[in-house]
mmCIF file of C-alpha atoms and ligand atoms in Angstrom:
data_model
loop_
_atom_site.group_PDB
_atom_site.id
_atom_site.type_symbol
_atom_site.label_atom_id
_atom_site.label_comp_id
_atom_site.label_asym_id
_atom_site.label_seq_id
_atom_site.Cartn_x
_atom_site.Cartn_y
_atom_site.Cartn_z
ATOM 1 C CA MET Y 1 112.811 110.097 94.565
ATOM 2 C CA THR Y 2 112.225 109.654 98.303
ATOM 3 C CA SER Y 3 112.758 112.724 99.776
ATOM 4 C CA SER Y 4 114.046 112.996 103.429
ATOM 5 C CA SER Y 5 110.702 113.912 104.939
ATOM 6 C CA SER Y 6 108.794 110.647 103.918
ATOM 7 C CA THR Y 7 106.223 110.641 106.107
ATOM 8 C CA LEU Y 8 102.628 108.732 106.404
ATOM 9 C CA ILE Y 9 99.979 110.192 108.488
ATOM 10 C CA VAL Y 10 96.637 108.247 108.771
ATOM 11 C CA GLU Y 11 94.094 110.012 110.839
ATOM 12 C CA GLN Y 12 90.737 108.388 112.566
ATOM 13 C CA LEU Y 13 90.237 106.556 109.217
ATOM 14 C CA THR Y 14 87.107 104.608 108.893
ATOM 15 C CA LYS Y 15 85.636 102.823 106.244
ATOM 16 C CA SER Y 16 81.982 100.774 106.099
ATOM 17 C CA TYR Y 17 80.032 99.369 103.156
ATOM 18 C CA PRO Y 18 76.701 100.004 102.788
ATOM 19 C CA THR Y 19 74.187 96.441 103.104
ATOM 20 C CA PRO Y 20 70.980 95.785 102.578
ATOM 21 C CA GLU Y 21 70.976 95.218 106.432
ATOM 22 C CA GLY Y 22 72.970 98.367 107.277
ATOM 23 C CA SER Y 23 76.037 100.205 107.284
ATOM 24 C CA LEU Y 24 79.008 97.157 107.568
ATOM 25 C CA SER Y 25 81.431 98.535 109.497
ATOM 26 C CA ILE Y 26 84.988 97.510 108.808
ATOM 27 C CA LEU Y 27 87.787 100.226 109.948
ATOM 28 C CA ARG Y 28 86.846 101.999 112.692
ATOM 29 C CA GLY Y 29 89.494 104.722 113.414
ATOM 30 C CA VAL Y 30 92.844 103.687 112.518
ATOM 31 C CA ASN Y 31 95.929 105.908 113.414
ATOM 32 C CA LEU Y 32 99.356 105.457 112.030
ATOM 33 C CA GLN Y 33 102.235 107.460 111.666
ATOM 34 C CA MET Y 34 105.572 106.308 109.620
ATOM 35 C CA GLU Y 35 108.527 108.051 108.497
ATOM 36 C CA ARG Y 36 111.432 107.419 106.488
ATOM 37 C CA GLY Y 37 112.791 103.778 106.789
ATOM 38 C CA ASP Y 38 109.830 102.656 108.598
ATOM 39 C CA ALA Y 39 108.589 99.034 108.059
ATOM 40 C CA LEU Y 40 105.626 97.552 110.021
ATOM 41 C CA ALA Y 41 103.710 94.404 109.513
ATOM 42 C CA ILE Y 42 99.911 94.062 109.845
ATOM 43 C CA THR Y 43 98.455 90.724 111.173
ATOM 44 C CA GLY Y 44 94.716 90.129 112.105
ATOM 45 C CA PRO Y 45 91.860 87.585 111.134
ATOM 46 C CA SER Y 46 90.852 87.105 108.007
ATOM 47 C CA GLY Y 47 88.173 89.283 107.036
ATOM 48 C CA SER Y 48 89.174 92.201 109.433
ATOM 49 C CA GLY Y 49 89.955 94.881 106.597
ATOM 50 C CA LYS Y 50 93.797 94.310 106.330
ATOM 51 C CA SER Y 51 93.468 94.570 102.285
ATOM 52 C CA THR Y 52 90.815 97.204 102.600
ATOM 53 C CA LEU Y 53 93.252 99.370 104.695
ATOM 54 C CA LEU Y 54 95.987 98.472 102.401
ATOM 55 C CA TYR Y 55 93.925 99.649 99.448
ATOM 56 C CA ILE Y 56 93.186 102.690 101.093
ATOM 57 C CA LEU Y 57 96.806 103.506 101.949
ATOM 58 C CA GLY Y 58 97.518 103.121 98.274
ATOM 59 C CA ALA Y 59 94.743 105.247 96.940
ATOM 60 C CA LEU Y 60 93.400 102.342 95.156
ATOM 61 C CA ASP Y 61 90.242 102.470 97.557
ATOM 62 C CA SER Y 62 88.818 105.848 99.404
ATOM 63 C CA PRO Y 63 88.082 106.096 103.000
ATOM 64 C CA THR Y 64 84.566 106.710 104.516
ATOM 65 C CA SER Y 65 86.212 109.617 106.468
ATOM 66 C CA GLY Y 66 89.434 110.396 107.712
ATOM 67 C CA ARG Y 67 92.622 111.268 106.572
ATOM 68 C CA VAL Y 68 95.701 109.629 104.855
ATOM 69 C CA GLU Y 69 98.465 111.888 104.085
ATOM 70 C CA LEU Y 70 101.570 110.623 102.297
ATOM 71 C CA ASN Y 71 104.254 113.286 102.026
ATOM 72 C CA GLY Y 72 101.787 115.969 102.638
ATOM 73 C CA GLN Y 73 99.559 115.046 100.132
ATOM 74 C CA GLN Y 74 96.125 113.426 100.483
ATOM 75 C CA ALA Y 75 95.123 111.167 97.128
ATOM 76 C CA VAL Y 76 91.526 112.017 97.951
ATOM 77 C CA ASN Y 77 91.677 115.443 97.139
ATOM 78 C CA LEU Y 78 93.237 114.828 93.771
ATOM 79 C CA LEU Y 79 91.610 114.444 90.480
ATOM 80 C CA GLU Y 80 91.219 110.890 88.724
ATOM 81 C CA MET Y 81 94.209 111.262 86.237
ATOM 82 C CA GLU Y 82 96.431 112.787 89.248
ATOM 83 C CA GLN Y 83 95.226 110.336 91.641
ATOM 84 C CA ALA Y 84 96.577 107.335 89.175
ATOM 85 C CA ARG Y 85 99.940 109.342 88.673
ATOM 86 C CA PHE Y 86 100.205 109.945 92.442
ATOM 87 C CA ARG Y 87 99.627 105.774 92.647
ATOM 88 C CA ASN Y 88 101.879 105.098 89.989
ATOM 89 C CA SER Y 89 104.529 107.449 91.068
ATOM 90 C CA GLN Y 90 104.360 106.952 94.958
ATOM 91 C CA VAL Y 91 102.942 103.980 95.881
ATOM 92 C CA GLY Y 92 104.306 99.957 94.927
ATOM 93 C CA PHE Y 93 102.125 97.438 95.361
ATOM 94 C CA ILE Y 94 103.110 93.561 96.069
ATOM 95 C CA PHE Y 95 99.842 90.836 95.877
ATOM 96 C CA GLN Y 96 99.751 87.323 97.265
ATOM 97 C CA ASP Y 97 99.812 86.459 93.766
ATOM 98 C CA HIS Y 98 102.407 87.917 91.925
ATOM 99 C CA HIS Y 99 99.987 89.552 89.172
ATOM 100 C CA LEU Y 100 103.038 88.922 86.433
ATOM 101 C CA LEU Y 101 101.940 89.122 82.725
ATOM 102 C CA PRO Y 102 102.322 85.570 81.293
ATOM 103 C CA GLN Y 103 103.320 86.923 77.817
ATOM 104 C CA CYS Y 104 105.832 89.425 78.740
ATOM 105 C CA SER Y 105 109.797 88.690 79.958
ATOM 106 C CA VAL Y 106 110.850 89.674 83.443
ATOM 107 C CA LEU Y 107 112.635 92.616 82.097
ATOM 108 C CA GLU Y 108 109.562 93.768 80.624
ATOM 109 C CA ASN Y 109 107.014 92.745 83.856
ATOM 110 C CA VAL Y 110 109.791 94.963 85.848
ATOM 111 C CA LEU Y 111 109.199 98.027 83.623
ATOM 112 C CA ILE Y 112 105.272 97.934 83.333
ATOM 113 C CA PRO Y 113 105.023 100.503 85.663
ATOM 114 C CA THR Y 114 107.084 102.900 83.853
ATOM 115 C CA LEU Y 115 105.246 103.041 80.642
ATOM 116 C CA ALA Y 116 102.534 105.123 82.001
ATOM 117 C CA GLY Y 117 105.017 107.869 82.746
ATOM 118 C CA LYS Y 118 107.756 108.675 80.387
ATOM 119 C CA GLY Y 119 108.319 105.260 79.090
ATOM 120 C CA ALA Y 120 110.957 102.956 79.750
ATOM 121 C CA ASP Y 121 113.957 104.751 78.615
ATOM 122 C CA ASP Y 122 117.407 103.548 79.170
ATOM 123 C CA ALA Y 123 117.571 104.859 82.804
ATOM 124 C CA ALA Y 124 114.676 102.786 83.977
ATOM 125 C CA THR Y 125 116.051 99.646 82.226
ATOM 126 C CA GLU Y 126 119.060 100.353 84.091
ATOM 127 C CA ARG Y 127 117.659 100.554 86.948
ATOM 128 C CA ALA Y 128 115.466 96.983 86.253
ATOM 129 C CA ARG Y 129 118.505 95.704 85.671
ATOM 130 C CA LYS Y 130 120.167 96.767 88.592
ATOM 131 C CA LEU Y 131 116.782 95.671 90.908
ATOM 132 C CA LEU Y 132 116.999 92.191 89.394
ATOM 133 C CA ASP Y 133 120.607 91.845 89.899
ATOM 134 C CA ARG Y 134 119.836 92.891 93.268
ATOM 135 C CA VAL Y 135 117.041 90.081 93.774
ATOM 136 C CA GLY Y 136 119.189 87.450 92.277
ATOM 137 C CA LEU Y 137 117.658 87.159 88.854
ATOM 138 C CA ALA Y 138 120.465 89.038 86.785
ATOM 139 C CA ASP Y 139 120.395 85.844 84.484
ATOM 140 C CA ARG Y 140 116.889 85.430 83.922
ATOM 141 C CA LEU Y 141 115.641 88.797 82.320
ATOM 142 C CA THR Y 142 114.037 87.150 78.938
ATOM 143 C CA HIS Y 143 112.486 84.208 81.148
ATOM 144 C CA ARG Y 144 108.874 84.151 81.066
ATOM 145 C CA PRO Y 145 107.058 83.758 84.689
ATOM 146 C CA ALA Y 146 106.217 80.408 83.769
ATOM 147 C CA GLN Y 147 109.587 79.442 83.765
ATOM 148 C CA LEU Y 148 110.401 80.764 87.093
ATOM 149 C CA SER Y 149 109.414 79.403 90.431
ATOM 150 C CA GLY Y 150 107.099 80.856 93.031
ATOM 151 C CA GLY Y 151 109.858 82.677 94.939
ATOM 152 C CA GLU Y 152 111.365 83.798 91.933
ATOM 153 C CA ARG Y 153 108.144 85.086 90.506
ATOM 154 C CA GLN Y 154 107.579 87.211 93.811
ATOM 155 C CA ARG Y 155 110.869 88.845 93.567
ATOM 156 C CA VAL Y 156 110.241 90.036 89.968
ATOM 157 C CA ALA Y 157 106.930 91.430 91.705
ATOM 158 C CA VAL Y 158 109.063 93.123 94.517
ATOM 159 C CA CYS Y 159 111.475 94.535 91.624
ATOM 160 C CA ARG Y 160 108.100 96.062 89.493
ATOM 161 C CA ALA Y 161 107.310 97.176 93.023
ATOM 162 C CA LEU Y 162 109.986 99.234 93.584
ATOM 163 C CA ILE Y 163 110.494 100.575 89.825
ATOM 164 C CA ASN Y 164 109.430 103.860 89.634
ATOM 165 C CA GLU Y 165 111.072 104.414 93.517
ATOM 166 C CA PRO Y 166 107.914 104.716 95.340
ATOM 167 C CA VAL Y 167 108.020 106.251 98.887
ATOM 168 C CA LEU Y 168 105.554 103.597 100.262
ATOM 169 C CA LEU Y 169 105.791 99.948 99.830
ATOM 170 C CA LEU Y 170 102.314 97.934 100.415
ATOM 171 C CA ALA Y 171 102.716 94.006 100.629
ATOM 172 C CA ASP Y 172 99.610 92.080 100.939
ATOM 173 C CA GLU Y 173 100.287 89.026 102.187
ATOM 174 C CA PRO Y 174 103.194 88.697 99.809
ATOM 175 C CA THR Y 175 104.335 85.280 100.995
ATOM 176 C CA GLY Y 176 101.284 83.653 101.707
ATOM 177 C CA ASN Y 177 101.379 81.078 98.597
ATOM 178 C CA LEU Y 178 105.204 80.430 99.171
ATOM 179 C CA ASP Y 179 106.737 77.232 101.042
ATOM 180 C CA ARG Y 180 108.343 78.487 104.453
ATOM 181 C CA THR Y 181 112.006 78.533 103.296
ATOM 182 C CA THR Y 182 111.033 80.818 100.226
ATOM 183 C CA ALA Y 183 108.634 83.004 102.041
ATOM 184 C CA ALA Y 184 111.871 83.467 104.851
ATOM 185 C CA SER Y 185 113.874 84.788 101.964
ATOM 186 C CA VAL Y 186 111.259 86.865 99.972
ATOM 187 C CA GLY Y 187 110.574 88.477 103.841
ATOM 188 C CA SER Y 188 114.183 88.981 104.471
ATOM 189 C CA LEU Y 189 114.654 90.832 100.734
ATOM 190 C CA LEU Y 190 111.790 93.013 101.707
ATOM 191 C CA LEU Y 191 113.275 94.201 104.897
ATOM 192 C CA ASP Y 192 116.738 94.603 103.405
ATOM 193 C CA LEU Y 193 115.333 96.317 100.472
ATOM 194 C CA ASN Y 194 113.186 98.468 102.934
ATOM 195 C CA ARG Y 195 116.743 99.459 104.931
ATOM 196 C CA GLU Y 196 118.648 100.181 101.518
ATOM 197 C CA GLN Y 197 116.182 102.157 99.628
ATOM 198 C CA ASN Y 198 114.379 103.958 102.870
ATOM 199 C CA THR Y 199 111.168 103.497 101.952
ATOM 200 C CA LEU Y 200 107.949 103.057 103.771
ATOM 201 C CA LEU Y 201 106.815 99.390 104.158
ATOM 202 C CA VAL Y 202 103.500 97.977 105.445
ATOM 203 C CA CYS Y 203 103.179 94.372 104.932
ATOM 204 C CA VAL Y 204 100.120 92.555 105.816
ATOM 205 C CA THR Y 205 100.997 88.725 106.707
ATOM 206 C CA HIS Y 206 99.247 85.644 108.050
ATOM 207 C CA SER Y 207 103.004 84.762 109.161
ATOM 208 C CA LEU Y 208 103.602 85.718 112.996
ATOM 209 C CA GLU Y 209 107.154 84.758 112.049
ATOM 210 C CA LEU Y 210 107.473 86.943 109.218
ATOM 211 C CA ALA Y 211 105.636 89.856 111.570
ATOM 212 C CA ASN Y 212 107.798 89.446 114.403
ATOM 213 C CA ARG Y 213 110.932 90.189 112.116
ATOM 214 C CA PHE Y 214 109.551 93.495 111.496
ATOM 215 C CA PRO Y 215 110.338 96.600 113.784
ATOM 216 C CA ARG Y 216 106.673 97.485 114.354
ATOM 217 C CA HIS Y 217 103.786 94.906 114.502
ATOM 218 C CA TYR Y 218 100.484 95.786 114.635
ATOM 219 C CA GLU Y 219 97.292 93.808 114.657
ATOM 220 C CA LEU Y 220 93.906 94.730 113.387
ATOM 221 C CA GLU Y 221 91.345 94.138 115.957
ATOM 222 C CA GLU Y 222 87.545 95.383 115.404
ATOM 223 C CA GLY Y 223 88.857 97.861 113.117
ATOM 224 C CA GLN Y 224 91.508 99.623 115.089
ATOM 225 C CA LEU Y 225 95.271 98.884 114.951
ATOM 226 C CA VAL Y 226 96.726 97.575 118.020
ATOM 227 C CA SER Y 227 100.469 97.820 118.719
ATOM 228 C CA ARG Y 228 101.908 94.471 119.399
ATOM 229 C CA LYS Y 229 105.575 95.663 119.120
ATOM 230 C CA GLY Y 230 107.659 98.628 118.496
HETATM 231 N N1 ADP N 301 82.780 96.042 98.342
HETATM 232 C C1 ADP N 301 82.335 95.405 99.337
HETATM 233 N N2 ADP N 301 80.993 95.321 99.895
HETATM 234 C C2 ADP N 301 80.915 94.948 101.175
HETATM 235 N N3 ADP N 301 81.938 94.473 102.116
HETATM 236 C C3 ADP N 301 83.085 94.378 101.517
HETATM 237 C C4 ADP N 301 83.405 94.950 100.402
HETATM 238 N N4 ADP N 301 84.992 94.954 100.043
HETATM 239 C C5 ADP N 301 84.991 93.980 101.330
HETATM 240 N N5 ADP N 301 84.288 93.647 102.110
HETATM 241 C C6 ADP N 301 84.179 93.009 103.754
HETATM 242 O O1 ADP N 301 84.876 93.997 104.247
HETATM 243 C C7 ADP N 301 85.753 92.870 104.716
HETATM 244 C C8 ADP N 301 87.188 93.218 105.457
HETATM 245 O O2 ADP N 301 87.825 92.314 103.811
HETATM 246 P P1 ADP N 301 89.067 92.490 103.694
HETATM 247 O O3 ADP N 301 89.980 93.954 104.066
HETATM 248 O O4 ADP N 301 89.549 91.805 102.564
HETATM 249 O O5 ADP N 301 89.994 91.391 105.181
HETATM 250 P P2 ADP N 301 91.258 90.630 105.155
HETATM 251 O O6 ADP N 301 92.305 91.313 104.215
HETATM 252 O O7 ADP N 301 91.557 91.265 106.523
HETATM 253 O O8 ADP N 301 90.993 89.294 105.082
HETATM 254 C C9 ADP N 301 85.043 91.482 104.713
HETATM 255 O O9 ADP N 301 83.707 91.196 105.792
HETATM 256 C C10 ADP N 301 84.885 91.647 103.537
HETATM 257 O O10 ADP N 301 83.680 90.991 103.080
HETATM 258 MG MG1 MG N 302 93.292 90.182 102.517
#
C-alpha cells in the first residue's frame, strides 16, 4: 500500500564507469525530491544517462555516490534478498519493449510480479482483473501477447508494473515503439493512473509532446537534472 508519506529523495547522485581511458562520468550530482502523486518527465539526448538514472532509482543498479531514499529506505543499505523484495514491492517498471512473456496469457503476465511474494492469490487475481478492466482489456484476459497490438501490449505492461501497488512507477521510453496516436493514449493512461493511484511517476521520453503533459519536466544535461517546467 502507498502510505500518505510517499517520498523519493535523491541527493548528489553520481554514477561513473571505469574504462581503460579512465573513469567515465555519467551522472554528476543529480538532485530530486518527489512527493505522493508527483509525476515528472525526463528528456535528454541519447546516451545522457536517462536509463542509468531510472535503474538506480529503481534499485536495479547502484550509484557510485549519493543518496536515493524511497519512503525513508535506502535500497543500497539492504541485503540482496531484501533489495529484491524492496524492488518487487515498492517499484514498478515499464520498458520501451513490453517484455511480456509470449507463452503466458495477458492475465498471467500481469500476475508474474506477485509470484515472488505470497503468490497469485484471489486478491491478486482480482486486482489484475480490475487493472486490465481499467485499461480496457477486460475481454483479452486469455489472449497471448502476440494476439495484441503494440499499444495493447504496453497497456498490459502498465498493469503488470502496478499489480503490487508500487510506491514508485518508472517508465523508460514507454511510448518509444508506438505510433503517435497510440503513444498519446498510453501517455494519458500513465498520467491518469498516476493521479488515481497516487504513485510517484518518473517517465523518460524522447517525446517533448508527452513531456509537456507532465506537471514537472526535467532535462538530463551533462549529468544533472535541469528543470524545464514545474
Ligand atoms: N556498464 C557500462 N559500462 C560503461 N558505460 C556504460 C555502461 N552502461 C551504460 N554506459 C554508458 O552510459 C551512458 C548513458 O547510458 P544510458 O543511461 O543508457 O543513456 P540514455 O538512456 O540516456 O540513452 C552511455 O554513454 C553508455 O554507453
Ligand atoms: Mg535509455
